[in-house]
mmCIF file of C-alpha atoms in Angstrom:
data_model
loop_
_atom_site.group_PDB
_atom_site.id
_atom_site.type_symbol
_atom_site.label_atom_id
_atom_site.label_comp_id
_atom_site.label_asym_id
_atom_site.label_seq_id
_atom_site.Cartn_x
_atom_site.Cartn_y
_atom_site.Cartn_z
ATOM 1 C CA MET Q 1 105.269 96.070 108.689
ATOM 2 C CA THR Q 2 102.067 97.866 109.611
ATOM 3 C CA LEU Q 3 99.892 99.679 107.122
ATOM 4 C CA ARG Q 4 101.013 103.035 108.490
ATOM 5 C CA GLU Q 5 104.694 102.160 108.042
ATOM 6 C CA TYR Q 6 104.025 100.841 104.544
ATOM 7 C CA LEU Q 7 102.239 104.051 103.543
ATOM 8 C CA LEU Q 8 104.917 106.280 105.018
ATOM 9 C CA LYS Q 9 107.909 104.384 103.617
ATOM 10 C CA ARG Q 10 106.700 103.069 100.275
ATOM 11 C CA VAL Q 11 103.664 104.967 99.024
ATOM 12 C CA LEU Q 12 104.131 108.542 100.222
ATOM 13 C CA PRO Q 13 107.627 109.076 98.765
ATOM 14 C CA ARG Q 14 106.388 107.960 95.317
ATOM 15 C CA ILE Q 15 103.669 110.627 95.089
ATOM 16 C CA ASP Q 16 104.646 113.500 92.813
ATOM 17 C CA GLY Q 17 103.023 116.619 94.266
ATOM 18 C CA ARG Q 18 103.526 118.757 91.163
ATOM 19 C CA LYS Q 19 101.889 116.139 88.960
ATOM 20 C CA LEU Q 20 98.978 115.839 91.359
ATOM 21 C CA LEU Q 21 98.493 119.616 91.432
ATOM 22 C CA ARG Q 22 98.773 119.860 87.653
ATOM 23 C CA TYR Q 23 96.037 117.270 87.167
ATOM 24 C CA ALA Q 24 93.877 118.812 89.897
ATOM 25 C CA LEU Q 25 94.072 122.089 87.963
ATOM 26 C CA TYR Q 26 93.299 120.240 84.710
ATOM 27 C CA ILE Q 27 90.206 118.652 86.264
ATOM 28 C CA PHE Q 28 89.105 121.967 87.748
ATOM 29 C CA LEU Q 29 89.441 123.748 84.389
ATOM 30 C CA ALA Q 30 87.618 120.935 82.566
ATOM 31 C CA LEU Q 31 84.743 121.186 85.044
ATOM 32 C CA VAL Q 32 84.642 124.977 84.738
ATOM 33 C CA LEU Q 33 84.652 124.708 80.941
ATOM 34 C CA GLN Q 34 81.855 122.144 81.040
ATOM 35 C CA ASN Q 35 79.650 123.769 83.650
ATOM 36 C CA MET Q 36 80.094 127.459 82.937
ATOM 37 C CA LEU Q 37 80.824 127.784 79.240
ATOM 38 C CA LEU Q 38 79.517 124.761 77.368
ATOM 39 C CA THR Q 39 76.122 124.617 79.084
ATOM 40 C CA GLY Q 40 75.210 127.831 77.297
ATOM 41 C CA LEU Q 41 76.112 126.470 73.849
ATOM 42 C CA ARG Q 42 73.011 124.453 73.041
ATOM 43 C CA ILE Q 43 71.804 123.125 69.718
ATOM 44 C CA ALA Q 44 68.218 121.857 69.884
ATOM 45 C CA GLY Q 45 68.513 121.744 73.670
ATOM 46 C CA VAL Q 46 71.670 119.606 73.626
ATOM 47 C CA CYS Q 47 74.903 120.889 75.158
ATOM 48 C CA PRO Q 48 78.320 119.406 74.349
ATOM 49 C CA LEU Q 49 80.181 117.227 76.858
ATOM 50 C CA VAL Q 50 83.943 117.691 77.116
ATOM 51 C CA LEU Q 51 84.370 115.561 80.244
ATOM 52 C CA PRO Q 52 84.379 112.163 78.453
ATOM 53 C CA ALA Q 53 87.182 113.443 76.210
ATOM 54 C CA ALA Q 54 89.084 114.574 79.311
ATOM 55 C CA ALA Q 55 88.686 111.099 80.824
ATOM 56 C CA VAL Q 56 90.051 109.576 77.594
ATOM 57 C CA ALA Q 57 93.015 111.966 77.640
ATOM 58 C CA LEU Q 58 93.779 111.079 81.257
ATOM 59 C CA GLY Q 59 93.728 107.391 80.413
ATOM 60 C CA MET Q 60 95.788 107.743 77.248
ATOM 61 C CA PHE Q 61 98.562 109.767 78.824
ATOM 62 C CA GLU Q 62 98.629 108.645 82.439
ATOM 63 C CA GLY Q 63 97.939 104.948 82.371
ATOM 64 C CA PRO Q 64 95.210 102.765 83.786
ATOM 65 C CA VAL Q 65 95.571 103.445 87.509
ATOM 66 C CA PHE Q 66 96.375 107.156 87.814
ATOM 67 C CA GLY Q 67 94.191 108.056 84.825
ATOM 68 C CA ALA Q 68 91.223 106.130 86.197
ATOM 69 C CA LEU Q 69 91.739 107.592 89.667
ATOM 70 C CA MET Q 70 91.801 111.161 88.350
ATOM 71 C CA SER Q 71 88.800 110.386 86.132
ATOM 72 C CA ALA Q 72 86.902 109.105 89.169
ATOM 73 C CA VAL Q 73 87.596 112.391 90.952
ATOM 74 C CA MET Q 74 86.450 114.314 87.882
ATOM 75 C CA GLY Q 75 83.349 112.116 87.623
ATOM 76 C CA PHE Q 76 82.502 112.677 91.275
ATOM 77 C CA PHE Q 77 82.578 116.457 90.892
ATOM 78 C CA GLY Q 78 80.860 116.212 87.510
ATOM 79 C CA ASP Q 79 77.987 114.298 89.084
ATOM 80 C CA MET Q 80 77.657 116.979 91.731
ATOM 81 C CA ALA Q 81 77.358 119.642 89.022
ATOM 82 C CA PHE Q 82 74.701 117.839 86.946
ATOM 83 C CA ARG Q 83 71.460 117.588 88.881
ATOM 84 C CA GLU Q 84 70.099 114.701 86.800
ATOM 85 C CA ASN Q 85 73.083 112.432 87.523
ATOM 86 C CA THR Q 86 73.603 110.461 90.667
ATOM 87 C CA VAL Q 87 76.700 108.327 90.078
ATOM 88 C CA LEU Q 88 76.797 107.973 86.286
ATOM 89 C CA PHE Q 89 79.974 110.014 85.713
ATOM 90 C CA THR Q 90 81.686 108.628 88.812
ATOM 91 C CA ILE Q 91 81.328 105.101 87.440
ATOM 92 C CA ALA Q 92 81.629 105.788 83.705
ATOM 93 C CA PHE Q 93 84.684 108.086 83.590
ATOM 94 C CA PRO Q 94 87.125 105.665 85.251
ATOM 95 C CA LEU Q 95 85.874 102.932 82.921
ATOM 96 C CA LEU Q 96 86.372 105.166 79.879
ATOM 97 C CA SER Q 97 89.817 106.167 81.119
ATOM 98 C CA PHE Q 98 90.854 102.590 81.780
ATOM 99 C CA GLY Q 99 89.541 101.512 78.371
ATOM 100 C CA ALA Q 100 91.417 104.327 76.643
ATOM 101 C CA SER Q 101 94.592 103.354 78.479
ATOM 102 C CA PHE Q 102 94.213 99.712 77.488
ATOM 103 C CA VAL Q 103 93.562 100.551 73.848
ATOM 104 C CA THR Q 104 96.480 102.999 73.822
ATOM 105 C CA ARG Q 105 98.903 100.458 75.233
ATOM 106 C CA PHE Q 106 98.044 97.747 72.718
ATOM 107 C CA PHE Q 107 96.342 99.159 69.616
ATOM 108 C CA ILE Q 108 96.642 102.910 69.021
ATOM 109 C CA ASN Q 109 99.192 105.661 69.567
ATOM 110 C CA ARG Q 110 98.918 108.868 71.591
ATOM 111 C CA ARG Q 111 98.494 111.188 68.632
ATOM 112 C CA PHE Q 112 95.678 113.609 67.927
ATOM 113 C CA PHE Q 113 93.823 111.545 65.327
ATOM 114 C CA ALA Q 114 93.738 108.472 67.574
ATOM 115 C CA PHE Q 115 92.585 110.632 70.481
ATOM 116 C CA MET Q 116 89.744 112.073 68.422
ATOM 117 C CA GLY Q 117 88.575 108.582 67.513
ATOM 118 C CA ALA Q 118 88.679 107.500 71.146
ATOM 119 C CA ALA Q 119 86.939 110.720 72.239
ATOM 120 C CA PHE Q 120 84.218 110.101 69.642
ATOM 121 C CA LEU Q 121 83.633 106.591 70.997
ATOM 122 C CA ALA Q 122 83.671 107.838 74.596
ATOM 123 C CA SER Q 123 81.140 110.579 73.807
ATOM 124 C CA LEU Q 124 78.938 108.089 71.988
ATOM 125 C CA LEU Q 125 79.110 105.599 74.873
ATOM 126 C CA MET Q 126 78.371 108.348 77.401
ATOM 127 C CA GLY Q 127 75.378 109.472 75.371
ATOM 128 C CA LEU Q 128 74.104 105.899 75.158
ATOM 129 C CA MET Q 129 74.518 105.460 78.928
ATOM 130 C CA GLN Q 130 72.599 108.676 79.550
ATOM 131 C CA MET Q 131 69.914 107.501 77.111
ATOM 132 C CA LEU Q 132 69.585 104.105 78.786
ATOM 133 C CA ARG Q 133 69.314 105.701 82.204
ATOM 134 C CA THR Q 134 66.522 107.928 80.887
ATOM 135 C CA ALA Q 135 64.828 105.126 78.917
ATOM 136 C CA VAL Q 136 64.586 102.942 82.022
ATOM 137 C CA GLY Q 137 62.452 105.528 83.806
ATOM 138 C CA ASP Q 138 60.527 106.710 80.754
ATOM 139 C CA SER Q 139 59.518 105.029 77.562
ATOM 140 C CA PHE Q 140 62.075 104.677 74.769
ATOM 141 C CA SER Q 141 61.683 106.704 71.603
ATOM 142 C CA MET Q 142 63.756 107.009 68.458
ATOM 143 C CA THR Q 143 64.295 110.716 69.093
ATOM 144 C CA MET Q 144 66.575 109.668 71.961
ATOM 145 C CA LEU Q 145 69.005 108.184 69.431
ATOM 146 C CA GLY Q 146 68.951 111.463 67.529
ATOM 147 C CA THR Q 147 69.758 113.321 70.729
ATOM 148 C CA VAL Q 148 72.667 110.943 71.407
ATOM 149 C CA ALA Q 149 74.010 111.468 67.877
ATOM 150 C CA LEU Q 150 73.649 115.247 68.154
ATOM 151 C CA GLN Q 151 75.383 115.344 71.547
ATOM 152 C CA THR Q 152 78.225 113.168 70.257
ATOM 153 C CA LEU Q 153 78.794 115.269 67.148
ATOM 154 C CA TRP Q 154 78.413 118.554 69.045
ATOM 155 C CA SER Q 155 80.999 117.397 71.609
ATOM 156 C CA LEU Q 156 83.726 116.640 69.058
ATOM 157 C CA PRO Q 157 84.765 120.252 68.275
ATOM 158 C CA PHE Q 158 85.532 120.765 71.973
ATOM 159 C CA ALA Q 159 87.490 117.528 72.471
ATOM 160 C CA PRO Q 160 90.842 119.110 71.448
ATOM 161 C CA LEU Q 161 90.536 121.361 74.503
ATOM 162 C CA ALA Q 162 90.948 118.214 76.616
ATOM 163 C CA PHE Q 163 93.828 116.862 74.507
ATOM 164 C CA TRP Q 164 96.252 119.755 74.093
ATOM 165 C CA PRO Q 165 97.195 120.477 77.721
ATOM 166 C CA ILE Q 166 97.964 116.869 78.598
ATOM 167 C CA SER Q 167 99.732 116.092 75.340
ATOM 168 C CA HIS Q 168 102.200 118.933 75.901
ATOM 169 C CA TRP Q 169 103.099 117.941 79.453
ATOM 170 C CA ASP Q 170 105.815 115.444 80.149
ATOM 171 C CA ALA Q 171 103.199 112.716 80.305
ATOM 172 C CA ARG Q 172 104.748 109.318 80.374
ATOM 173 C CA PRO Q 173 102.481 106.543 81.591
ATOM 174 C CA SER Q 174 103.152 105.826 85.209
ATOM 175 C CA SER Q 175 104.353 102.374 86.129
ATOM 176 C CA ASP Q 176 101.120 100.971 87.444
#
């Protein structure tokens, strides 16, 4: 069986077009929310990040493969929107999504409180990754840790916006 036959007979019939469109719309709205609305809400020069929470929600509700794939797409477009990033979101979001999926399958449930804890950790890890990327080029200062803490705490009120749409869909983890 050639690769073309395999794709046409086995892979293509398993793709759910409505699900793919629904998540494409979810990613688009998350990017619009992040880039058009949340960039204007700054406290001490720090804007909240909702995209790590969206990556966690994708991983929690869609499993390790589909969630990480959709998070990679979101990270790719997120990197294009942030001029200071090159590939940080493209690499970090699938990892966050996969980690959230793993933790959800073995340790936590898919409820709101567990999501908020995972979104808090994802925002903190994303802030630390951004800090390390900046600290490599510049010198490290303790104010960077304050900025990470402020960004993490300022991102939490917006995390439910990433949770509610996915939690109300018929989101069973795909068999990956």
